[in-house]
Amino acid sequence: MPVYVAGHKSPDTDAICAAIAYAHLKKKRGMDAVAVRLGDLNPETEFVLNKFGIPVPELMTDATGKKFIIVDHSETTQSPDNMDKGEIVEIVDHHKLGDLTTPNPIFFLSMPVGCTCTVVKKLYDYLGIEIPKEIAGIMLSAILSDTVMFKSVTTTDEDKERAKELAEIAGIADIEAYAMEMFKAKSAVAGKTPRELIFRDFKDYVMSGKKVGAAQLEVVDLSLLADIKDDLYEELKKVKEEGRHSVFLMLTDIMKEATELLVVTDEPSVVEKAFGIPLEGKSVWLEKVMSRKKQLVPPLEKAFAEI
Amino acid sequence: MPVYVAGHKSPDTDAICAAIAYAHLKKKRGMDAVAVRLGDLNPETEFVLNKFGIPVPELMTDATGKKFIIVDHSETTQSPDNMDKGEIVEIVDHHKLGDLTTPNPIFFLSMPVGCTCTVVKKLYDYLGIEIPKEIAGIMLSAILSDTVMFKSVTTTDEDKERAKELAEIAGIADIEAYAMEMFKAKSAVAGKTPRELIFRDFKDYVMSGKKVGAAQLEVVDLSLLADIKDDLYEELKKVKEEGRHSVFLMLTDIMKEATELLVVTDEPSVVEKAFGIPLEGKSVWLEKVMSRKKQLVPPLEKAFAEI
C-alpha cells in the first residue's frame, strides 16, 4: 500500500509542491510515496507545475484505511477527511503546532521558517539526496509564493539561502523576474466566481471553541479587485452562515505590502481587539500585513480568547 | 528571561537528562537556557546524576509567564502547570504526537526512536557542537534506561549507534556492566511507600475522553516486589478513585523481559480487548511487554475507542 503525501485543504503552491518534493525524497529513500492533493489547484500552482512540466497530483480527500504523510500543516480541519480512520506516518511543517495527534511515535519536523519547502530542502541536504532540476524549480516557487518574494514577515535567512541554492539547480537566473511572472498568474481573477476566489486559499480554524474561516487572495495590485469586492463580501456572508462564527478575507496587495481585511462576524469587537482598528463597515486596512499565519491568526486567536 | 527546558511530570532518566543535555546545546547556541524538572528524581536518575557529577535541576512546575522548551513528551497532562499561560518555544521528543498546540510556529522535532537523548545526540552532531564527557554520560544513561539496555521493542539502530558514540565520549568501556549498575539503583524499593513507588514513573492520558493513569516500576527481578504487591494494589485503588476511569501499573522484570500488569478499572473488558487476556483477579501477565509507550498505551487507546 502506498503512503500518500498531502498538504492542506484549499491547497496553495507550498501545500502542493512540498508534497511532490517530499514524496520524491521518500521514494529515493525506498518508500512507495505518492503525492496527492486535497482540492483544486489555484492559478499560481497551475502555472508553476506547468512551467516545470510536473503532472498535477491525484485528488485524494479521504484517509479511511490509508497511510498519509502530512505536510504544510498539523491541523485536523486542514487534513484529509477521516484522518482518524487512517494513519499519519510523518509530518513536515512550518506552521504553529496544530491539534493532530497520533497513537504511535512518528517523525515530525517543523521549523519556524517561511515555507515547508525550505524544511524539505534541508532534509534533502541532510540526507545527501540530489534534487532534480524540475523539483528544485517547484520548491523555489513555493518559497517565493509563501514568503511573497521574501517580503513577508515570515521570511528567514534560511528561506533566502535555500531559495538561492534551488534557483541555481533549477537554472533560474533572475529570481525576481520569475517571481513577478508567477504573481501575475496568481492574480488571475477573470472568469472566477466570488466563491471560487474565496475558497482558492481558505482555512478553517477553531479559536476558543468557535469555528473561524480565514481566506486570502493575493494580487499584484488591489485595483484588480475593485469591481468584484462587493460581490466577494456578499458571498463571504453566505460562507459565514455555513456554521462559522466569523470569516475573514485578506485582500493582499503584494506590491503595496498591505491587506484589506473583509470581515463578517458575530462579534465585530474582535477586530479592534486583534488589530487596534475598529471595524466600521465591511473591512479594515492593515498596513504591512501580508501573512495569515503570522499576522492574522495569532492576534485573532488572542482576541478570541478574550471575548 | 531564561528559557526553561523541561521533560514530563514524574520525570524518568530521559526526561531529566534530555533536558540537561538540550539546555547545554541551546546555551552553546547562545540561548539563556536552564534545565528544570517537574517532579522528584527516581533512584535511577539520582544515581546517574551523581555518577557523572551533574547537579540536580531546579524544580519548576508552573509555566505562567515563562518560556519553556518541552522535551520527551508533547502532552498537556505531562507538561508544566498552566502551560497555556506561558509560551512553548521548542519541542524535542520521541513519543506519539500529543495534544499540545502553540499559537506560533516553533521548532518541533520528534523521531520514532527509543530515547529523546538519541534525538538530542543527532542535533549535537548536525550542529557540530562538542558534547562534554559528563553530558555524554547522562545521555548514554538515558538511552540505556529508555531502551532497557536495547532490549525494549522501542530500540532502533539509531539508539544503539548513538549510545556507542556517547559511551566512547564518556569513557564507559563496558556498557553492559554500567547498565546493570544503573538498573540495580533503579530497582531500589526499600523505605519507599506504595504511593511513592506508583508515582515514581506515572503518566496520565486521556483515552476516548476518559482519564487513564499508567505507571511503570522496573526492577531487575520481580521477586523484589513480592512482599509489597498487595500494598501496591490497595494504593492503586486509591489513585483510581482520584478522578480516573482506570489505572494500570506495569511491574516490569528487566531480565525476564516481561510485565505483570496490575489493573484497577471501571471497565475490566478493556484488558482483554487490548491484550487478548481476560482480567481475572488483580493483574495479567504480559510476555515480552516492556514498553509503556509502544506496548501498553497504543493497544489501550484502541481498546478504549471501542468500549
Coordinates of C-alpha atoms in Angstrom, one line a residue:
Chain A
M1 CA 0.0 0.0 0.0
P2 CA 1.4 3.4 -0.9
V3 CA 1.9 6.2 1.5
Y4 CA 0.2 9.3 0.3
V5 CA 1.9 12.7 0.9
A6 CA -0.6 15.5 1.2
G7 CA -0.7 19.2 2.1
H8 CA -3.7 21.0 3.4
K9 CA -7.2 21.6 2.1
S10 CA -7.6 24.6 -0.3
P11 CA -4.0 23.9 -1.3
D12 CA -1.6 26.7 -2.1
T13 CA 1.6 26.3 -4.0
D14 CA 3.6 25.2 -0.9
A15 CA 1.0 22.6 0.0
I16 CA 1.2 21.0 -3.5
C17 CA 5.0 21.5 -4.2
A18 CA 6.1 20.4 -0.7
A19 CA 4.0 17.2 -1.1
I20 CA 5.6 16.5 -4.5
A21 CA 9.1 17.3 -3.3
Y22 CA 8.9 15.3 -0.1
A23 CA 7.2 12.3 -1.9
H24 CA 10.2 12.3 -4.3
L25 CA 12.6 12.3 -1.3
K26 CA 10.8 9.4 0.3
K27 CA 10.8 7.5 -2.9
K28 CA 14.6 7.9 -3.1
R29 CA 14.7 6.5 0.4
G30 CA 12.8 3.4 -0.7
M31 CA 9.2 4.3 0.3
D32 CA 6.3 3.8 -2.1
A33 CA 5.3 7.5 -1.6
V34 CA 2.7 9.3 -3.8
A35 CA 2.0 13.0 -3.7
V36 CA -1.7 13.8 -3.7
R37 CA -3.9 16.9 -3.3
L38 CA -6.9 17.7 -1.1
G39 CA -8.5 20.2 -3.5
D40 CA -8.3 22.2 -6.7
L41 CA -5.1 24.0 -7.8
N42 CA -5.1 27.7 -7.7
P43 CA -3.9 29.5 -10.9
E44 CA -0.4 30.2 -9.4
T45 CA 0.2 26.5 -8.7
E46 CA -1.2 25.6 -12.1
F47 CA 1.3 28.0 -13.6
V48 CA 4.2 26.5 -11.5
L49 CA 3.5 22.8 -12.3
N50 CA 3.1 23.7 -16.0
K51 CA 6.3 25.7 -16.1
F52 CA 8.4 22.9 -14.8
G53 CA 6.5 20.1 -16.5
I54 CA 5.3 18.3 -13.4
P55 CA 2.0 16.4 -13.6
V56 CA -0.9 17.5 -11.3
P57 CA -1.1 15.2 -8.2
E58 CA -4.2 12.9 -7.9
L59 CA -7.1 14.2 -5.8
M60 CA -7.3 12.1 -2.6
T61 CA -9.5 13.6 0.1
D62 CA -10.5 10.6 2.3
A63 CA -7.9 9.0 4.6
T64 CA -10.0 6.0 5.6
G65 CA -7.7 2.9 5.8
K66 CA -4.8 4.8 4.2
K67 CA -1.4 5.9 5.3
F68 CA -0.5 9.6 5.0
I69 CA 2.5 11.9 5.3
I70 CA 1.1 15.3 6.2
V71 CA 3.0 18.4 5.0
D72 CA 2.4 22.1 5.5
H73 CA 0.0 21.9 8.5
S74 CA -0.8 19.9 11.6
E75 CA -4.5 20.8 11.9
T76 CA -7.4 18.3 11.9
T77 CA -9.6 20.8 10.0
Q78 CA -7.0 21.1 7.2
S79 CA -6.1 17.4 6.8
P80 CA -7.8 14.7 4.8
D81 CA -11.3 13.7 5.8
N82 CA -11.5 10.8 8.3
M83 CA -7.8 11.1 9.2
D84 CA -8.6 9.3 12.5
K85 CA -9.6 6.3 10.4
G86 CA -6.3 6.3 8.6
E87 CA -2.7 6.6 9.8
I88 CA -0.3 9.5 9.9
V89 CA 3.2 8.3 9.5
E90 CA 5.1 11.6 9.3
I91 CA 4.6 15.4 9.5
V92 CA 6.8 18.1 7.9
D93 CA 5.6 21.6 8.5
H94 CA 6.4 25.3 9.3
H95 CA 3.1 26.4 10.9
K96 CA 2.0 26.7 14.5
L97 CA 1.6 23.3 16.2
G98 CA -2.0 22.2 15.5
D99 CA -4.3 19.6 17.0
L100 CA -3.4 16.5 15.1
T101 CA -2.4 13.6 17.4
T102 CA -1.1 10.1 16.7
P103 CA -1.3 6.8 18.6
N104 CA 2.3 6.0 17.8
P105 CA 5.6 7.8 17.7
I106 CA 6.3 9.4 14.2
F107 CA 8.9 11.5 12.5
F108 CA 7.7 15.1 13.0
L109 CA 9.8 18.1 11.9
S110 CA 8.5 21.7 12.0
M111 CA 10.7 24.7 11.7
P112 CA 9.8 28.4 12.2
V113 CA 10.7 29.3 8.6
G114 CA 8.7 30.9 5.7
C115 CA 7.9 27.7 3.8
T116 CA 7.6 24.0 4.1
C117 CA 9.8 23.6 1.0
T118 CA 12.7 25.3 3.0
V119 CA 12.4 22.5 5.6
V120 CA 12.2 19.9 2.8
K121 CA 15.4 21.4 1.2
K122 CA 17.2 21.0 4.5
L123 CA 16.1 17.3 4.7
Y124 CA 17.4 16.7 1.1
D125 CA 20.7 18.2 2.1
Y126 CA 20.9 16.4 5.5
L127 CA 20.2 13.1 3.8
G128 CA 22.5 13.8 0.8
I129 CA 19.9 13.3 -1.8
E130 CA 20.1 15.1 -5.2
I131 CA 17.3 17.4 -6.2
P132 CA 16.2 17.0 -9.8
K133 CA 16.0 20.3 -11.7
E134 CA 12.2 20.4 -12.0
I135 CA 11.7 19.6 -8.4
A136 CA 14.1 22.4 -7.4
G137 CA 12.0 24.7 -9.6
I138 CA 8.7 24.0 -7.9
M139 CA 10.4 24.2 -4.4
L140 CA 11.8 27.6 -5.3
S141 CA 8.3 28.6 -6.5
A142 CA 6.8 27.6 -3.2
I143 CA 9.3 29.6 -1.2
L144 CA 8.8 32.7 -3.4
S145 CA 5.0 32.2 -3.0
D146 CA 4.9 31.7 0.8
T147 CA 7.4 34.5 1.5
V148 CA 5.9 36.8 -1.2
M149 CA 9.3 37.1 -2.7
F150 CA 11.0 37.4 0.7
K151 CA 8.8 40.4 1.7
S152 CA 6.6 38.6 4.2
V153 CA 7.5 38.9 7.9
T154 CA 7.6 35.1 7.9
T155 CA 10.8 35.2 5.8
T156 CA 14.0 33.9 7.4
D157 CA 17.6 33.7 6.2
E158 CA 17.1 30.0 5.7
D159 CA 14.4 30.7 3.1
K160 CA 16.6 33.1 1.2
E161 CA 19.6 30.9 1.2
R162 CA 17.7 27.7 0.3
A163 CA 15.9 29.6 -2.4
K164 CA 19.2 30.8 -3.9
E165 CA 20.5 27.2 -4.0
L166 CA 17.3 25.9 -5.5
A167 CA 17.3 28.7 -8.2
E168 CA 20.8 27.6 -9.2
I169 CA 19.7 23.9 -9.5
A170 CA 16.6 24.9 -11.4
G171 CA 18.5 27.2 -13.8
I172 CA 16.5 30.3 -12.8
A173 CA 18.9 33.2 -13.3
D174 CA 16.6 36.1 -12.4
I175 CA 14.6 35.2 -9.3
E176 CA 12.7 38.5 -9.1
A177 CA 11.6 38.4 -12.8
Y178 CA 10.4 34.8 -12.3
A179 CA 8.5 35.7 -9.1
M180 CA 6.7 38.5 -10.9
E181 CA 5.7 36.1 -13.7
M182 CA 4.3 33.8 -11.0
F183 CA 2.5 36.5 -9.1
K184 CA 0.8 37.7 -12.3
A185 CA -0.5 34.2 -12.8
K186 CA -1.7 34.2 -9.2
S187 CA -3.6 37.5 -9.6
A188 CA -5.9 36.0 -12.3
V189 CA -9.5 36.6 -11.2
A190 CA -11.2 36.8 -14.6
G191 CA -13.9 34.2 -15.1
K192 CA -13.9 33.1 -11.5
T193 CA -17.0 33.2 -9.2
P194 CA -16.7 35.0 -5.8
R195 CA -17.0 31.6 -4.1
E196 CA -14.1 30.2 -6.2
L197 CA -11.9 33.2 -5.3
I198 CA -12.8 32.9 -1.5
F199 CA -12.0 29.2 -1.5
R200 CA -8.8 29.5 -3.5
D201 CA -6.9 29.7 -0.3
F202 CA -9.3 29.1 2.6
K203 CA -8.6 27.6 6.0
D204 CA -10.9 26.8 8.9
Y205 CA -9.6 27.2 12.5
V206 CA -11.1 26.6 15.9
M207 CA -10.5 29.6 18.1
S208 CA -11.6 29.3 21.7
G209 CA -14.2 26.9 20.6
K210 CA -15.5 29.0 17.7
K211 CA -15.2 28.0 14.1
V212 CA -13.4 30.7 12.2
G213 CA -12.7 30.8 8.5
A214 CA -9.7 32.8 7.1
A215 CA -9.2 33.2 3.4
Q216 CA -6.5 35.1 1.5
L217 CA -6.4 36.5 -2.1
E218 CA -3.1 37.9 -3.2
V219 CA -2.8 40.2 -6.2
V220 CA -0.1 42.3 -7.6
D221 CA -2.5 45.3 -7.4
L222 CA -5.7 45.6 -5.4
S223 CA -7.3 47.7 -8.2
L224 CA -7.7 44.3 -10.0
L225 CA -10.4 43.5 -7.4
A226 CA -12.2 46.9 -7.3
D227 CA -15.1 45.7 -9.4
I228 CA -15.8 42.5 -7.5
K229 CA -15.2 43.5 -3.9
D230 CA -18.9 43.9 -3.1
D231 CA -19.7 40.5 -4.6
L232 CA -16.9 38.9 -2.6
Y233 CA -18.4 40.5 0.6
E234 CA -21.9 39.2 -0.2
E235 CA -20.5 35.7 -0.8
L236 CA -18.5 35.9 2.4
K237 CA -21.8 36.4 4.3
K238 CA -23.0 33.1 2.9
V239 CA -19.8 31.3 3.8
K240 CA -20.2 32.7 7.4
E241 CA -23.8 31.3 7.6
E242 CA -22.4 27.9 6.8
G243 CA -21.8 27.2 10.5
R244 CA -19.0 29.7 11.2
H245 CA -18.7 32.4 14.0
S246 CA -16.6 34.6 11.8
V247 CA -15.0 34.7 8.4
F248 CA -12.1 36.9 7.3
L249 CA -10.9 37.5 3.7
M250 CA -7.5 39.0 3.3
L251 CA -7.2 41.0 0.0
T252 CA -3.4 41.3 0.0
D253 CA -1.6 43.8 -2.3
I254 CA 1.8 42.1 -3.0
M255 CA 3.4 45.3 -4.2
K256 CA 2.0 47.7 -1.6
E257 CA 2.7 45.1 1.1
A258 CA -0.7 45.7 2.8
T259 CA -4.0 43.9 3.3
E260 CA -7.6 45.0 3.1
L261 CA -9.4 42.6 5.5
L262 CA -13.0 41.9 4.8
V263 CA -14.9 40.7 7.9
V264 CA -18.2 39.0 8.6
T265 CA -18.6 38.1 12.3
D266 CA -21.0 37.7 15.2
E267 CA -18.6 39.7 17.3
P268 CA -17.2 42.8 15.5
S269 CA -15.2 43.9 18.6
V270 CA -12.8 41.0 17.9
V271 CA -11.3 43.1 15.1
E272 CA -10.3 46.0 17.3
K273 CA -9.1 43.6 20.0
A274 CA -6.8 41.9 17.4
F275 CA -5.6 44.8 15.3
G276 CA -6.3 48.0 17.3
I277 CA -8.6 49.3 14.5
P278 CA -12.4 49.3 14.9
L279 CA -14.5 47.6 12.3
E280 CA -16.7 50.2 10.7
G281 CA -18.3 48.9 7.6
K282 CA -17.1 45.9 5.7
S283 CA -13.3 45.9 6.1
V284 CA -10.2 47.3 7.8
W285 CA -6.9 48.3 6.2
L286 CA -3.9 46.6 7.6
E287 CA -0.5 48.2 6.7
K288 CA 2.4 45.8 6.4
V289 CA 0.2 42.7 7.0
M290 CA 0.8 40.0 4.4
S291 CA 0.9 36.8 6.4
R292 CA -2.2 35.0 7.5
K293 CA -0.1 32.6 9.6
K294 CA 1.9 35.1 11.4
Q295 CA 0.0 38.4 11.3
L296 CA -3.7 37.4 11.1
V297 CA -4.2 34.1 13.0
P298 CA -2.1 34.8 16.2
P299 CA -3.7 38.2 17.1
L300 CA -7.2 36.7 16.2
E301 CA -6.6 33.7 18.5
K302 CA -5.6 36.0 21.3
A303 CA -8.6 38.2 20.7
F304 CA -11.0 35.2 20.6
A305 CA -9.6 34.0 23.9
E306 CA -10.6 37.4 25.4
I307 CA -14.2 37.7 24.1
Chain B
M1 CA 14.3 36.0 30.9
P2 CA 15.7 32.5 30.7
V3 CA 14.1 29.7 28.7
Y4 CA 13.4 26.7 30.9
V5 CA 13.9 23.2 29.4
A6 CA 11.7 20.6 31.0
G7 CA 10.8 16.9 30.5
H8 CA 7.5 15.5 31.7
K9 CA 5.9 15.1 35.1
S10 CA 7.0 12.1 37.2
P11 CA 10.3 12.5 35.4
D12 CA 12.4 9.5 34.4
T13 CA 16.0 9.5 33.5
D14 CA 15.4 10.5 29.9
A15 CA 13.1 13.4 30.9
I16 CA 15.8 14.8 33.2
C17 CA 18.9 14.0 31.1
A18 CA 17.4 15.2 27.8
A19 CA 16.5 18.5 29.5
I20 CA 20.0 18.9 30.8
A21 CA 21.7 17.9 27.5
Y22 CA 19.4 20.0 25.3
A23 CA 19.8 23.0 27.6
H24 CA 23.6 22.7 27.2
L25 CA 23.2 22.6 23.5
K26 CA 21.0 25.7 23.4
K27 CA 23.4 27.5 25.7
K28 CA 26.2 26.8 23.3
R29 CA 24.0 28.2 20.6
G30 CA 23.6 31.5 22.6
M31 CA 20.3 30.9 24.4
D32 CA 19.9 31.6 28.1
A33 CA 18.6 28.0 28.6
V34 CA 18.1 26.4 32.0
A35 CA 17.2 22.7 32.6
V36 CA 14.5 22.2 35.2
R37 CA 12.4 19.3 36.5
L38 CA 8.7 18.9 37.1
G39 CA 9.0 16.4 40.0
D40 CA 11.2 14.3 42.2
L41 CA 14.0 12.3 40.8
N42 CA 13.7 8.5 40.8
P43 CA 16.6 6.5 42.3
E44 CA 18.0 5.6 38.9
T45 CA 18.2 9.3 37.8
E46 CA 19.7 10.2 41.2
F47 CA 22.4 7.5 40.6
V48 CA 23.1 8.8 37.1
L49 CA 23.5 12.5 38.0
N50 CA 25.6 11.5 41.0
K51 CA 27.8 9.2 38.9
F52 CA 28.6 12.0 36.4
G53 CA 28.7 14.8 38.9
I54 CA 25.8 16.8 37.4
P55 CA 23.7 19.0 39.8
V56 CA 20.0 18.2 40.2
P57 CA 18.0 20.7 38.1
E58 CA 15.8 23.1 39.9
L59 CA 12.1 22.2 40.5
M60 CA 9.8 24.5 38.3
T61 CA 6.3 23.3 37.8
D62 CA 4.3 26.4 36.9
A63 CA 4.7 27.9 33.4
T64 CA 2.7 31.1 34.0
G65 CA 4.5 33.9 32.2
K66 CA 7.5 31.7 31.4
K67 CA 9.1 30.4 28.2
F68 CA 9.7 26.6 28.0
I69 CA 11.4 24.1 25.7
I70 CA 9.5 20.9 26.2
V71 CA 11.4 17.6 25.8
D72 CA 10.4 13.9 26.0
H73 CA 6.6 14.4 25.5
S74 CA 4.0 16.6 23.8
E75 CA 1.0 16.1 26.1
T76 CA -0.8 18.8 28.1
T77 CA -1.2 16.4 31.1
Q78 CA 2.5 15.8 31.3
S79 CA 3.8 19.4 30.8
P80 CA 4.2 22.2 33.3
D81 CA 1.0 23.5 35.0
N82 CA -0.6 26.5 33.3
M83 CA 1.4 25.9 30.1
D84 CA -1.3 27.8 28.2
K85 CA -0.3 30.9 30.3
G86 CA 3.3 30.6 29.3
E87 CA 5.0 30.0 25.9
I88 CA 6.4 26.9 24.3
V89 CA 9.3 27.8 22.1
E90 CA 10.5 24.3 21.0
I91 CA 9.7 20.6 21.4
V92 CA 12.1 17.7 21.1
D93 CA 10.6 14.3 21.6
H94 CA 10.3 10.6 20.6
H95 CA 6.7 9.8 21.7
K96 CA 3.4 9.8 19.9
L97 CA 2.2 13.2 18.9
G98 CA 0.3 14.6 21.9
D99 CA -2.3 17.4 22.3
L100 CA 0.0 20.4 23.0
T101 CA -0.6 23.2 20.5
T102 CA 1.1 26.6 20.0
P103 CA -0.2 30.0 18.7
N104 CA 3.0 30.5 16.6
P105 CA 5.4 28.3 14.5
I106 CA 8.1 26.6 16.6
F107 CA 10.9 24.2 16.1
F108 CA 9.5 20.7 16.7
L109 CA 11.5 17.6 16.2
S110 CA 10.2 14.1 17.1
M111 CA 11.7 10.9 15.8
P112 CA 10.4 7.3 16.3
V113 CA 13.5 6.2 18.2
G114 CA 13.9 4.7 21.7
C115 CA 15.0 7.8 23.6
T116 CA 14.9 11.6 23.4
C117 CA 18.6 11.7 24.1
T118 CA 19.1 9.8 20.8
V119 CA 17.4 12.8 19.0
V120 CA 19.4 15.3 21.1
K121 CA 22.7 13.5 20.1
K122 CA 21.7 13.8 16.4
L123 CA 21.1 17.5 16.9
Y124 CA 24.5 17.9 18.5
D125 CA 26.1 16.2 15.5
Y126 CA 24.0 18.1 13.0
L127 CA 25.0 21.4 14.5
G128 CA 28.6 20.4 15.1
I129 CA 28.6 21.0 18.8
E130 CA 31.0 19.1 21.1
I131 CA 29.5 17.0 23.9
P132 CA 31.2 17.3 27.3
K133 CA 32.2 14.0 28.8
E134 CA 29.7 14.2 31.7
I135 CA 26.8 15.2 29.4
A136 CA 27.7 12.2 27.2
G137 CA 27.5 10.0 30.3
I138 CA 24.0 11.1 31.3
M139 CA 22.8 10.9 27.6
L140 CA 24.1 7.3 27.4
S141 CA 22.4 6.5 30.7
A142 CA 19.0 7.8 29.3
I143 CA 19.3 5.7 26.2
L144 CA 20.1 2.6 28.3
S145 CA 17.3 3.4 30.6
D146 CA 14.6 4.1 28.0
T147 CA 15.6 1.1 25.8
V148 CA 16.2 -1.2 28.8
M149 CA 19.7 -1.8 27.5
F150 CA 18.5 -2.2 23.9
K151 CA 16.0 -4.9 24.8
S152 CA 12.8 -2.9 24.6
V153 CA 10.9 -3.1 21.3
T154 CA 11.3 0.7 21.0
T155 CA 15.0 0.3 20.4
T156 CA 16.3 1.3 16.9
D157 CA 19.7 1.1 15.3
E158 CA 20.0 4.9 15.9
D159 CA 19.8 4.3 19.6
K160 CA 22.5 1.6 19.6
E161 CA 24.9 3.6 17.4
R162 CA 24.4 7.0 19.2
A163 CA 24.8 5.1 22.6
K164 CA 28.1 3.6 21.4
E165 CA 29.4 7.0 20.4
L166 CA 28.3 8.5 23.7
A167 CA 30.0 5.7 25.7
E168 CA 33.2 6.5 23.9
I169 CA 33.0 10.2 24.8
A170 CA 32.0 9.4 28.4
G171 CA 34.8 6.8 28.8
I172 CA 32.4 3.9 29.6
A173 CA 34.2 0.8 28.3
D174 CA 31.7 -1.8 29.4
I175 CA 28.2 -0.6 28.5
E176 CA 26.5 -3.7 29.8
A177 CA 28.2 -3.6 33.2
Y178 CA 27.3 0.0 33.6
A179 CA 23.7 -0.6 32.6
M180 CA 23.4 -3.3 35.3
E181 CA 24.8 -1.0 37.9
M182 CA 22.2 1.6 36.9
F183 CA 19.3 -0.9 36.9
K184 CA 20.2 -2.1 40.4
A185 CA 19.9 1.5 41.5
K186 CA 16.6 1.7 39.7
S187 CA 15.3 -1.4 41.5
A188 CA 15.6 0.2 44.9
V189 CA 12.2 -0.1 46.7
A190 CA 13.3 -0.3 50.3
G191 CA 12.0 2.5 52.5
K192 CA 9.5 3.8 49.9
T193 CA 5.7 3.9 50.4
P194 CA 3.5 2.2 47.8
R195 CA 2.3 5.7 46.7
E196 CA 5.9 6.8 46.1
L197 CA 6.6 3.7 44.0
I198 CA 3.4 4.2 41.9
F199 CA 4.2 7.8 41.2
R200 CA 7.9 7.2 40.5
D201 CA 7.0 6.9 36.8
F202 CA 3.4 7.8 36.4
K203 CA 1.6 9.3 33.4
D204 CA -2.0 10.5 32.9
Y205 CA -3.6 10.1 29.5
V206 CA -7.0 10.9 28.0
M207 CA -8.3 8.0 26.1
S208 CA -11.6 8.5 24.3
G209 CA -12.5 11.1 26.8
K210 CA -11.6 9.0 29.9
K211 CA -8.7 9.9 32.3
V212 CA -6.4 6.9 32.4
G213 CA -3.3 6.6 34.6
A214 CA -0.4 4.3 33.6
A215 CA 2.6 3.8 35.9
Q216 CA 5.6 1.6 35.5
L217 CA 8.0 0.1 38.0
E218 CA 11.1 -1.6 36.5
V219 CA 13.2 -4.0 38.6
V220 CA 15.9 -6.4 37.8
D221 CA 13.9 -9.2 39.4
L222 CA 10.1 -9.2 40.2
S223 CA 10.7 -11.2 43.4
L224 CA 11.9 -7.8 44.8
L225 CA 8.3 -6.7 44.8
A226 CA 6.6 -10.0 46.1
D227 CA 6.2 -8.6 49.6
I228 CA 4.7 -5.3 48.6
K229 CA 2.5 -6.3 45.6
D230 CA -0.7 -6.3 47.7
D231 CA 0.1 -2.9 49.2
L232 CA 0.7 -1.5 45.7
Y233 CA -2.7 -2.8 44.5
E234 CA -4.5 -1.3 47.5
E235 CA -2.8 2.1 46.9
L236 CA -3.6 1.8 43.2
K237 CA -7.3 1.6 44.1
K238 CA -7.0 5.0 45.9
V239 CA -5.2 6.5 42.9
K240 CA -8.0 5.3 40.7
E241 CA -10.6 6.9 43.0
E242 CA -8.9 10.3 42.4
G243 CA -10.9 11.0 39.3
R244 CA -9.6 8.3 37.0
H245 CA -11.6 5.7 34.9
S246 CA -8.7 3.3 35.1
V247 CA -5.2 2.9 36.4
F248 CA -2.5 0.5 35.2
L249 CA 0.7 -0.4 37.0
M250 CA 3.4 -2.2 35.0
L251 CA 5.7 -4.3 37.2
T252 CA 8.4 -4.9 34.6
D253 CA 11.0 -7.5 35.0
I254 CA 14.1 -6.2 33.2
M255 CA 15.8 -9.6 33.0
K256 CA 12.8 -11.8 32.2
E257 CA 11.6 -9.1 29.6
A258 CA 8.0 -9.3 30.8
T259 CA 5.5 -7.3 32.7
E260 CA 2.9 -8.1 35.4
L261 CA 0.2 -5.5 34.8
L262 CA -1.9 -4.5 37.9
V263 CA -5.2 -3.1 36.9
V264 CA -8.0 -1.1 38.6
T265 CA -10.7 -0.1 36.2
D266 CA -14.4 0.7 35.7
E267 CA -14.4 -1.5 32.6
P268 CA -12.4 -4.7 33.0
S269 CA -13.2 -5.9 29.5
V270 CA -10.7 -3.2 28.2
V271 CA -7.8 -5.5 29.3
E272 CA -8.9 -8.4 27.1
K273 CA -9.7 -6.1 24.2
A274 CA -6.2 -4.6 24.4
F275 CA -4.1 -7.7 25.2
G276 CA -6.3 -10.7 24.4
I277 CA -6.1 -11.9 28.0
P278 CA -9.1 -11.6 30.3
L279 CA -8.6 -9.8 33.6
E280 CA -9.3 -12.3 36.3
G281 CA -8.2 -11.0 39.7
K282 CA -5.8 -8.1 40.1
S283 CA -3.3 -8.5 37.2
V284 CA -2.4 -10.0 33.9
W285 CA 1.0 -11.4 32.8
L286 CA 2.3 -9.9 29.6
E287 CA 5.2 -11.7 28.0
K288 CA 7.8 -9.6 26.1
V289 CA 6.0 -6.4 27.1
M290 CA 8.4 -3.8 28.5
S291 CA 7.4 -0.5 26.9
R292 CA 4.5 1.6 28.2
K293 CA 4.8 3.9 25.1
K294 CA 4.8 1.3 22.5
Q295 CA 3.2 -1.9 24.0
L296 CA 0.8 -0.6 26.6
V297 CA -0.6 2.8 25.5
P298 CA -1.4 2.1 21.8
P299 CA -3.4 -1.1 22.4
L300 CA -5.2 0.6 25.4
E301 CA -6.1 3.6 23.2
K302 CA -7.5 1.3 20.6
A303 CA -9.5 -0.7 23.2
F304 CA -10.8 2.5 24.9
A305 CA -12.0 3.7 21.5
E306 CA -14.1 0.5 21.2
I307 CA -15.8 0.5 24.6

